[in-house]
Tab-separated table of C-alpha atoms and ligand atoms in Angstrom:
chain	number	residue	atom	x	y	z
A	1	MET	CA	-14.168	-21.051	-37.507
A	2	ILE	CA	-11.855	-20.195	-40.365
A	3	GLN	CA	-13.544	-19.946	-43.756
A	4	GLU	CA	-11.663	-20.115	-47.044
A	5	ASN	CA	-11.839	-17.980	-50.185
A	6	ILE	CA	-14.188	-15.312	-48.896
A	7	ASN	CA	-15.002	-12.303	-51.072
A	8	LEU	CA	-14.337	-9.134	-49.049
A	9	GLN	CA	-16.661	-7.003	-51.208
A	10	PRO	CA	-19.362	-6.716	-48.495
A	11	HIS	CA	-16.632	-5.914	-45.942
A	12	ASN	CA	-15.201	-2.722	-47.492
A	13	THR	CA	-16.986	0.556	-48.215
A	14	PHE	CA	-15.181	0.934	-51.562
A	15	GLY	CA	-17.148	-2.196	-52.525
A	16	LEU	CA	-14.048	-3.732	-54.096
A	17	GLU	CA	-13.776	-7.409	-54.839
A	18	SER	CA	-10.878	-9.170	-53.163
A	19	ILE	CA	-10.708	-12.828	-52.176
A	20	ALA	CA	-9.348	-13.533	-48.704
A	21	LYS	CA	-7.637	-16.905	-48.545
A	22	ASN	CA	-8.745	-17.280	-44.894
A	23	PHE	CA	-11.432	-15.371	-43.005
A	24	ALA	CA	-12.722	-15.610	-39.441
A	25	SER	CA	-14.760	-13.356	-37.198
A	26	PHE	CA	-14.400	-13.281	-33.421
A	27	ASN	CA	-16.760	-12.073	-30.731
A	28	SER	CA	-14.696	-12.891	-27.642
A	29	ILE	CA	-11.104	-12.343	-26.638
A	30	ASP	CA	-10.679	-16.099	-26.103
A	31	GLU	CA	-11.836	-16.731	-29.664
A	32	LEU	CA	-9.364	-14.136	-30.935
A	33	LYS	CA	-6.538	-15.709	-28.919
A	34	ALA	CA	-7.392	-19.170	-30.295
A	35	LEU	CA	-7.296	-17.821	-33.874
A	36	LEU	CA	-3.987	-16.060	-33.278
A	37	THR	CA	-2.515	-19.196	-31.689
A	38	LEU	CA	-3.491	-21.203	-34.769
A	39	ASN	CA	-1.926	-18.544	-36.925
A	40	GLN	CA	1.344	-18.643	-34.976
A	41	THR	CA	1.863	-22.037	-36.647
A	42	ALA	CA	0.347	-21.128	-40.019
A	43	GLN	CA	2.171	-17.743	-40.134
A	44	HIS	CA	-0.399	-16.173	-42.466
A	45	GLU	CA	-0.281	-12.455	-43.005
A	46	LEU	CA	-2.995	-10.839	-40.828
A	47	LEU	CA	-5.581	-8.185	-41.584
A	48	VAL	CA	-7.723	-7.017	-38.665
A	49	LEU	CA	-10.944	-5.666	-40.081
A	50	GLY	CA	-13.563	-3.356	-38.607
A	51	GLY	CA	-16.059	-1.751	-40.979
A	52	GLY	CA	-13.598	-1.632	-43.898
A	53	SER	CA	-14.196	2.110	-44.348
A	54	ASN	CA	-10.548	3.142	-44.364
A	55	ILE	CA	-8.922	0.533	-46.597
A	56	LEU	CA	-8.210	0.130	-50.302
A	57	LEU	CA	-7.971	-3.527	-51.306
A	58	THR	CA	-5.612	-3.625	-54.282
A	59	LYS	CA	-5.441	-7.412	-54.706
A	60	ASP	CA	-6.611	-10.729	-53.298
A	61	PHE	CA	-5.508	-11.184	-49.681
A	62	ASP	CA	-3.331	-14.243	-49.312
A	63	GLY	CA	-3.564	-14.361	-45.500
A	64	LEU	CA	-6.037	-14.404	-42.617
A	65	VAL	CA	-8.660	-11.686	-42.211
A	66	LEU	CA	-9.908	-11.304	-38.642
A	67	LYS	CA	-13.254	-9.530	-38.509
A	68	ASN	CA	-13.758	-7.839	-35.159
A	69	ASP	CA	-17.209	-8.498	-33.684
A	70	LEU	CA	-16.428	-7.703	-30.018
A	71	MET	CA	-19.545	-5.979	-28.674
A	72	GLY	CA	-20.572	-4.136	-25.509
A	73	ILE	CA	-20.699	-0.672	-23.952
A	74	GLU	CA	-20.372	-0.067	-20.197
A	75	VAL	CA	-19.992	2.835	-17.797
A	76	ILE	CA	-16.776	2.430	-15.808
A	77	SER	CA	-17.177	5.341	-13.391
A	78	GLU	CA	-18.937	8.689	-13.188
A	79	ASP	CA	-19.372	11.800	-11.096
A	80	SER	CA	-21.550	14.853	-11.560
A	81	ASN	CA	-19.302	16.283	-14.302
A	82	GLN	CA	-18.003	13.360	-16.316
A	83	CYS	CA	-18.360	9.724	-17.174
A	84	LEU	CA	-15.838	7.095	-18.254
A	85	VAL	CA	-17.445	4.841	-20.856
A	86	LYS	CA	-15.816	1.741	-22.282
A	87	ALA	CA	-16.874	0.482	-25.720
A	88	SER	CA	-15.790	-2.774	-27.323
A	89	ALA	CA	-13.897	-2.529	-30.589
A	90	GLY	CA	-16.542	-4.171	-32.770
A	91	GLU	CA	-19.245	-1.647	-31.899
A	92	GLU	CA	-20.185	0.654	-34.765
A	93	TRP	CA	-18.717	4.088	-34.078
A	94	HIS	CA	-21.849	6.053	-34.976
A	95	GLU	CA	-24.027	3.765	-32.821
A	96	PHE	CA	-21.693	4.567	-29.935
A	97	VAL	CA	-22.084	8.301	-30.613
A	98	LEU	CA	-25.873	7.859	-30.555
A	99	TYR	CA	-25.594	5.925	-27.256
A	100	ALA	CA	-23.615	8.838	-25.772
A	101	ILE	CA	-26.135	11.417	-26.949
A	102	LYS	CA	-29.083	9.376	-25.693
A	103	ASN	CA	-27.431	9.265	-22.266
A	104	ASN	CA	-26.610	12.987	-22.384
A	105	LEU	CA	-22.852	12.347	-22.538
A	106	GLY	CA	-20.952	14.946	-24.521
A	107	GLY	CA	-17.642	15.219	-26.351
A	108	ILE	CA	-18.150	13.105	-29.482
A	109	GLU	CA	-21.239	14.729	-31.030
A	110	ASN	CA	-19.042	16.417	-33.689
A	111	LEU	CA	-17.856	12.941	-34.720
A	112	SER	CA	-21.369	11.785	-35.658
A	113	LEU	CA	-21.843	9.639	-38.748
A	114	ILE	CA	-18.179	8.708	-39.239
A	115	PRO	CA	-18.359	5.166	-40.609
A	116	GLY	CA	-16.485	2.231	-39.110
A	117	SER	CA	-15.845	0.563	-35.797
A	118	VAL	CA	-14.889	1.801	-32.341
A	119	GLY	CA	-11.684	-0.267	-32.542
A	120	ALA	CA	-10.379	1.487	-35.631
A	121	SER	CA	-11.204	4.996	-34.383
A	122	PRO	CA	-8.002	5.488	-32.350
A	123	MET	CA	-5.914	3.950	-35.173
A	124	GLN	CA	-6.035	7.188	-37.114
A	125	ASN	CA	-7.344	9.417	-34.315
A	126	ILE	CA	-10.570	10.056	-36.233
A	127	GLY	CA	-11.545	13.666	-36.460
A	128	ALA	CA	-14.171	15.984	-37.878
A	129	TYR	CA	-15.475	19.508	-37.313
A	130	GLY	CA	-12.764	20.533	-34.870
A	131	VAL	CA	-12.826	17.436	-32.634
A	132	GLU	CA	-10.581	14.367	-32.578
A	133	ILE	CA	-10.724	11.145	-30.547
A	134	LYS	CA	-7.661	12.281	-28.624
A	135	ASP	CA	-9.726	15.124	-27.079
A	136	VAL	CA	-11.885	12.647	-25.112
A	137	PHE	CA	-9.622	9.624	-25.007
A	138	HIS	CA	-8.913	7.951	-21.662
A	139	GLU	CA	-7.310	4.599	-22.533
A	140	LEU	CA	-7.561	1.515	-24.710
A	141	GLU	CA	-6.810	-2.157	-24.290
A	142	ALA	CA	-5.102	-4.090	-27.054
A	143	LEU	CA	-3.986	-7.677	-27.488
A	144	ASN	CA	-0.333	-8.137	-28.304
A	145	ILE	CA	-0.407	-10.439	-31.348
A	146	GLU	CA	2.911	-12.063	-30.475
A	147	THR	CA	2.618	-12.591	-26.705
A	148	LEU	CA	-1.230	-12.802	-26.598
A	149	THR	CA	-1.240	-10.571	-23.519
A	150	ILE	CA	-3.569	-7.602	-23.024
A	151	GLU	CA	-1.844	-4.245	-22.671
A	152	THR	CA	-3.291	-0.863	-21.712
A	153	PHE	CA	-2.353	2.307	-23.592
A	154	ASN	CA	-2.988	5.847	-22.351
A	155	ALA	CA	-3.166	8.845	-24.682
A	156	GLU	CA	0.539	9.554	-24.457
A	157	GLN	CA	1.415	5.958	-25.341
A	158	CYS	CA	-0.944	6.119	-28.336
A	159	SER	CA	1.035	9.136	-29.548
A	160	PHE	CA	-1.909	10.636	-31.412
A	161	GLY	CA	-1.362	13.074	-34.262
A	162	TYR	CA	-3.375	14.321	-37.212
A	163	ARG	CA	-4.964	11.069	-38.538
A	164	GLU	CA	-2.110	9.234	-36.839
A	165	SER	CA	-1.311	7.060	-33.862
A	166	VAL	CA	1.435	4.702	-32.810
A	167	PHE	CA	-0.731	1.837	-34.203
A	168	LYS	CA	-0.331	3.243	-37.715
A	169	ARG	CA	3.407	3.676	-37.298
A	170	THR	CA	5.863	1.777	-35.046
A	171	LEU	CA	3.262	-0.676	-33.662
A	172	LYS	CA	1.573	-1.294	-37.027
A	173	GLY	CA	0.317	-4.876	-37.272
A	174	LYS	CA	1.431	-5.741	-33.734
A	175	TYR	CA	-1.821	-5.302	-31.759
A	176	VAL	CA	-5.544	-5.938	-32.017
A	177	ILE	CA	-7.422	-3.116	-30.300
A	178	LEU	CA	-10.054	-4.686	-28.024
A	179	ASN	CA	-11.842	-1.721	-26.484
A	180	MET	CA	-11.523	1.977	-25.808
A	181	THR	CA	-12.556	4.089	-22.814
A	182	LEU	CA	-13.562	7.703	-23.366
A	183	ASN	CA	-13.990	10.489	-20.854
A	184	LEU	CA	-17.343	12.060	-21.744
A	185	THR	CA	-18.928	15.137	-20.219
A	186	LYS	CA	-22.135	15.629	-18.278
A	187	VAL	CA	-21.627	19.400	-18.266
A	188	HIS	CA	-21.017	20.112	-21.926
A	189	GLU	CA	-18.652	22.449	-23.708
A	190	LEU	CA	-19.948	22.526	-27.254
A	191	ASN	CA	-17.603	23.068	-30.159
A	192	THR	CA	-19.577	24.818	-32.869
A	193	SER	CA	-16.698	26.950	-34.088
A	194	TYR	CA	-16.753	25.332	-37.520
A	195	GLY	CA	-18.715	27.727	-39.691
A	196	ALA	CA	-20.739	24.992	-41.315
A	197	ILE	CA	-22.108	23.861	-37.917
A	198	GLU	CA	-23.061	27.408	-36.936
A	199	ASN	CA	-24.811	27.959	-40.251
A	200	GLN	CA	-26.633	24.659	-40.014
A	201	LEU	CA	-27.810	25.405	-36.446
A	202	ALA	CA	-29.019	28.817	-37.609
A	203	GLU	CA	-30.885	27.144	-40.462
A	204	MET	CA	-32.444	24.791	-37.909
A	205	GLU	CA	-33.400	27.941	-35.912
A	206	ILE	CA	-31.514	26.760	-32.834
A	207	SER	CA	-29.839	29.406	-30.716
A	208	LYS	CA	-29.048	27.375	-27.589
A	209	PRO	CA	-27.906	24.027	-28.986
A	210	THR	CA	-27.759	20.733	-27.091
A	211	ILE	CA	-25.330	17.929	-27.930
A	212	LYS	CA	-28.188	16.288	-29.864
A	213	ASN	CA	-28.681	19.478	-31.914
A	214	VAL	CA	-24.958	19.582	-32.753
A	215	SER	CA	-25.033	15.899	-33.727
A	216	ASP	CA	-28.098	16.477	-35.933
A	217	ALA	CA	-26.390	19.470	-37.565
A	218	VAL	CA	-23.229	17.431	-38.271
A	219	ILE	CA	-25.292	14.528	-39.670
A	220	SER	CA	-27.152	16.883	-41.940
A	221	ILE	CA	-23.964	18.566	-43.222
A	222	ARG	CA	-22.251	15.226	-43.801
A	223	GLN	CA	-25.243	13.783	-45.646
A	224	SER	CA	-25.329	16.771	-47.969
A	225	LYS	CA	-21.568	16.848	-48.609
A	226	LEU	CA	-20.209	13.321	-48.637
A	227	PRO	CA	-21.090	10.462	-50.979
A	228	ASP	CA	-22.895	7.634	-49.160
A	229	PRO	CA	-20.772	4.464	-49.504
A	230	LYS	CA	-23.990	2.437	-49.743
A	231	LYS	CA	-24.661	4.231	-53.040
A	232	ILE	CA	-21.141	5.005	-54.359
A	233	GLY	CA	-18.159	3.025	-53.112
A	234	ASN	CA	-15.585	5.203	-51.316
A	235	SER	CA	-13.416	5.438	-48.212
A	236	GLY	CA	-13.967	9.093	-47.331
A	237	SER	CA	-10.961	11.418	-47.653
A	238	PHE	CA	-8.333	9.529	-49.578
A	239	PHE	CA	-5.500	11.950	-48.767
A	240	LYS	CA	-4.497	13.875	-45.657
A	241	ASN	CA	-4.280	17.640	-45.662
A	242	PRO	CA	-0.556	18.378	-46.081
A	243	VAL	CA	1.325	20.467	-43.527
A	244	ILE	CA	4.106	22.722	-44.816
A	245	GLY	CA	6.539	25.282	-43.400
A	246	LYS	CA	5.879	29.024	-43.444
A	247	LYS	CA	8.605	29.738	-45.992
A	248	GLN	CA	7.272	27.226	-48.502
A	249	PHE	CA	3.767	28.586	-47.906
A	250	ALA	CA	4.832	32.179	-48.591
A	251	ALA	CA	6.288	31.125	-51.961
A	252	LEU	CA	3.149	29.147	-52.842
A	253	LYS	CA	0.844	31.994	-51.848
A	254	GLU	CA	2.671	34.305	-54.242
A	255	LYS	CA	2.028	31.894	-57.102
A	256	PHE	CA	-1.476	30.828	-55.998
A	257	PRO	CA	-2.999	33.794	-54.089
A	258	ASN	CA	-6.270	31.939	-53.342
A	259	ILE	CA	-4.659	28.820	-51.947
A	260	ALA	CA	-6.912	27.338	-49.217
A	261	HIS	CA	-5.028	27.060	-45.935
A	262	TYR	CA	-5.303	27.096	-42.124
A	263	PRO	CA	-2.533	28.299	-39.804
A	264	LEU	CA	-1.489	25.358	-37.617
A	265	ASP	CA	1.152	26.819	-35.305
A	266	GLU	CA	3.812	29.516	-35.508
A	267	ASP	CA	5.846	27.690	-38.103
A	268	HIS	CA	3.386	25.505	-39.979
A	269	ILE	CA	0.410	25.860	-42.300
A	270	LYS	CA	-2.106	23.173	-43.187
A	271	LEU	CA	-3.184	23.174	-46.837
A	272	ALA	CA	-6.546	21.844	-47.998
A	273	ALA	CA	-5.668	18.771	-50.095
A	274	GLY	CA	-9.139	18.962	-51.693
A	275	TRP	CA	-8.408	22.469	-52.976
A	276	LEU	CA	-5.050	21.434	-54.469
A	277	ILE	CA	-6.615	18.411	-56.213
A	278	ASP	CA	-9.588	20.435	-57.439
A	279	GLN	CA	-7.388	23.229	-58.831
A	280	ALA	CA	-5.172	20.646	-60.521
A	281	GLY	CA	-8.236	19.639	-62.545
A	282	TRP	CA	-8.985	16.244	-61.015
A	283	LYS	CA	-12.399	16.926	-59.465
A	284	GLY	CA	-15.098	14.899	-61.214
A	285	LYS	CA	-12.589	13.073	-63.426
A	286	THR	CA	-13.996	9.673	-64.335
A	287	ILE	CA	-12.064	6.800	-65.858
A	288	GLU	CA	-14.399	3.979	-66.849
A	289	ASN	CA	-16.012	2.924	-63.547
A	290	TYR	CA	-13.937	4.862	-61.026
A	291	GLY	CA	-12.672	8.372	-60.457
A	292	VAL	CA	-12.648	11.499	-58.308
A	293	HIS	CA	-16.022	12.488	-56.837
A	294	LYS	CA	-17.725	15.363	-58.639
A	295	ASN	CA	-18.331	17.406	-55.461
A	296	GLN	CA	-15.470	16.215	-53.240
A	297	ALA	CA	-12.015	16.243	-54.800
A	298	LEU	CA	-10.602	14.421	-51.754
A	299	VAL	CA	-12.839	11.400	-52.269
A	300	LEU	CA	-11.955	8.702	-54.806
A	301	VAL	CA	-14.912	6.583	-55.860
A	302	ASN	CA	-15.852	3.206	-57.286
A	303	TYR	CA	-18.945	3.568	-59.465
A	304	GLY	CA	-19.284	-0.223	-59.535
A	305	GLY	CA	-16.993	-3.068	-60.513
A	306	ALA	CA	-13.760	-1.060	-60.321
A	307	ASN	CA	-10.434	-2.631	-59.515
A	308	GLY	CA	-8.532	-1.548	-56.373
A	309	GLN	CA	-5.205	-1.414	-58.214
A	310	ASP	CA	-6.699	1.021	-60.769
A	311	ILE	CA	-7.895	3.282	-57.941
A	312	TYR	CA	-4.438	3.068	-56.377
A	313	ASN	CA	-2.867	4.041	-59.718
A	314	LEU	CA	-5.235	7.013	-59.938
A	315	SER	CA	-4.179	8.104	-56.441
A	316	GLN	CA	-0.551	7.843	-57.558
A	317	ALA	CA	-1.210	10.012	-60.622
A	318	ILE	CA	-2.901	12.632	-58.400
A	319	LEU	CA	-0.035	12.534	-55.948
A	320	GLU	CA	2.524	13.060	-58.720
A	321	SER	CA	0.586	15.912	-60.313
A	322	ILE	CA	0.275	17.763	-56.962
A	323	GLN	CA	4.006	17.307	-56.453
A	324	THR	CA	4.729	18.711	-59.928
A	325	ILE	CA	2.341	21.691	-59.767
A	326	TYR	CA	2.762	22.793	-56.144
A	327	GLY	CA	5.892	20.984	-54.937
A	328	VAL	CA	3.733	19.546	-52.136
A	329	THR	CA	3.805	15.875	-51.156
A	330	LEU	CA	0.397	14.384	-50.470
A	331	GLU	CA	0.074	11.435	-48.118
A	332	ARG	CA	-2.656	8.791	-48.367
A	333	GLU	CA	-5.007	8.607	-45.387
A	334	VAL	CA	-6.542	5.316	-46.526
A	335	ASN	CA	-4.680	2.099	-45.633
A	336	ILE	CA	-3.475	0.328	-48.771
A	337	ILE	CA	-3.818	-3.464	-48.545
B	401	LIG	C1	-17.949	8.348	-46.230
B	401	LIG	C2	-16.796	8.311	-45.273
B	401	LIG	C3	-16.532	9.403	-44.466
B	401	LIG	C4	-15.461	9.370	-43.557
B	401	LIG	N1	-15.249	10.458	-42.764
B	401	LIG	C5	-14.235	10.467	-41.876
B	401	LIG	C6	-14.017	11.588	-41.026
B	401	LIG	O1	-14.761	12.557	-41.047
B	401	LIG	N2	-12.964	11.544	-40.171
B	401	LIG	C7	-12.140	10.464	-40.102
B	401	LIG	O2	-11.209	10.498	-39.281
B	401	LIG	N3	-12.322	9.373	-40.883
B	401	LIG	C8	-13.341	9.350	-41.766
B	401	LIG	N4	-13.541	8.262	-42.580
B	401	LIG	C9	-12.604	7.131	-42.508
B	401	LIG	C10	-13.091	5.958	-41.610
B	401	LIG	O3	-14.458	6.068	-41.355
B	401	LIG	C11	-12.355	5.923	-40.268
B	401	LIG	O4	-10.974	5.832	-40.469
B	401	LIG	C12	-12.789	4.731	-39.408
B	401	LIG	O5	-12.235	4.848	-38.124
B	401	LIG	C13	-12.382	3.385	-40.007
B	401	LIG	O6	-13.017	2.376	-39.245
B	401	LIG	P1	-13.194	0.905	-39.794
B	401	LIG	O7	-13.684	0.070	-38.676
B	401	LIG	O8	-14.012	0.908	-41.017
B	401	LIG	O9	-11.683	0.550	-40.117
B	401	LIG	P2	-11.119	-0.495	-41.236
B	401	LIG	O10	-11.234	0.145	-42.567
B	401	LIG	O11	-11.756	-1.813	-41.052
B	401	LIG	O12	-9.624	-0.552	-40.785
B	401	LIG	C14	-8.770	0.559	-40.927
B	401	LIG	C15	-7.364	0.183	-40.440
B	401	LIG	O13	-7.402	-0.095	-39.034
B	401	LIG	C16	-7.010	-1.439	-38.753
B	401	LIG	N5	-7.916	-1.910	-37.699
B	401	LIG	C17	-9.265	-1.898	-37.714
B	401	LIG	N6	-9.745	-2.327	-36.540
B	401	LIG	C18	-8.680	-2.636	-35.769
B	401	LIG	C19	-8.526	-3.153	-34.439
B	401	LIG	N7	-9.577	-3.433	-33.653
B	401	LIG	N8	-7.274	-3.361	-33.976
B	401	LIG	C20	-6.203	-3.094	-34.746
B	401	LIG	N9	-6.275	-2.603	-35.997
B	401	LIG	C21	-7.507	-2.373	-36.511
B	401	LIG	C22	-7.184	-2.184	-40.072
B	401	LIG	O14	-6.317	-3.302	-40.138
B	401	LIG	C23	-6.846	-1.109	-41.083
B	401	LIG	O15	-5.447	-0.975	-41.221
B	401	LIG	C24	-14.620	8.243	-43.483
B	401	LIG	C25	-14.888	7.124	-44.311
B	401	LIG	C26	-15.954	7.160	-45.195
B	401	LIG	C27	-16.244	5.966	-46.046
């Protein structure tokens, strides 16, 4: 059923008000197809919504919002080493991680507590603490919005990159992701190379960690570092970490000897966007009811009642100042609507 004039405030973690002209949720593929068929006549602009944890709503939405409520998790096949598990797109990502851990299936424990839905996770190849979806990805099924046929995409076809996939680029707005199948381990190779995880495990006095221990460590680190959207509206990291060439990096390092960075490959260096924003003086900056989080320069926040366009304008001012000071172009990670 299509509802009219629905406030999207409860549907985005920034907690921003935005009125959707039309809104419908679907919990079956047939329901989704029926809605899309109706829309082929109406020709409304579409917004497929999961948990709304990676969007910035800058205005009212004059189209049709489709809230994904496709549920279900099933084992497709398994042997003594691994297990293919398919999860429907409307499942909450963190609930899926907990399902995996409960069933002793490894590979996504480092991705614990990332907000949002399973369906959105391949969109930007979610990642944290040295692991990305692409590392365990098997395939996904997506509905072609124009032809209403279901197509299967393997990892190569998804063309995953750092917070990127084909669905954010050339196929943007063309598919609704229905489900995703991951290849999870029964014999685990833990990735605790991120210092913070090692320190946390040591603090927990764990020397031989299980996947549950790693998940608990990640949850604990995240809870201590990141603002909880239930308390302060935000969408996590607002910007991506920029990647620059070695030559540009050498010049920057001369000017800013402490610049935070990670070597990416022979020719490229990844800079920490949070460091650049912090050093440029933005951390903790508050303008009326919105600003830059006091502990996390990468996170823009709504303290209550802010306007999405104002937050967008703030992101633009940050972007321009980073360009002026460092000559580095920041890119937004959050989807601007
Ligand atoms: C506190 C916090 C911490 C975060 N930490 C991380 C982190 O560590 N790593 C990380 O990678 N991300 C992180 N994020 C960002 C966010 O959690 C992820 O990007 C998540 O995958 C978004 O899921 P969602 O369901 O909320 O997507 P939404 O915000 O609902 O949608 C995001 C985009 O995907 C599209 N979309 C959603 N579902 C579908 C679908 N089924 N088919 C087609 N298109 C779809 C939407 O149209 C939109 O363009 C964080 C966010 C917050 C608030």
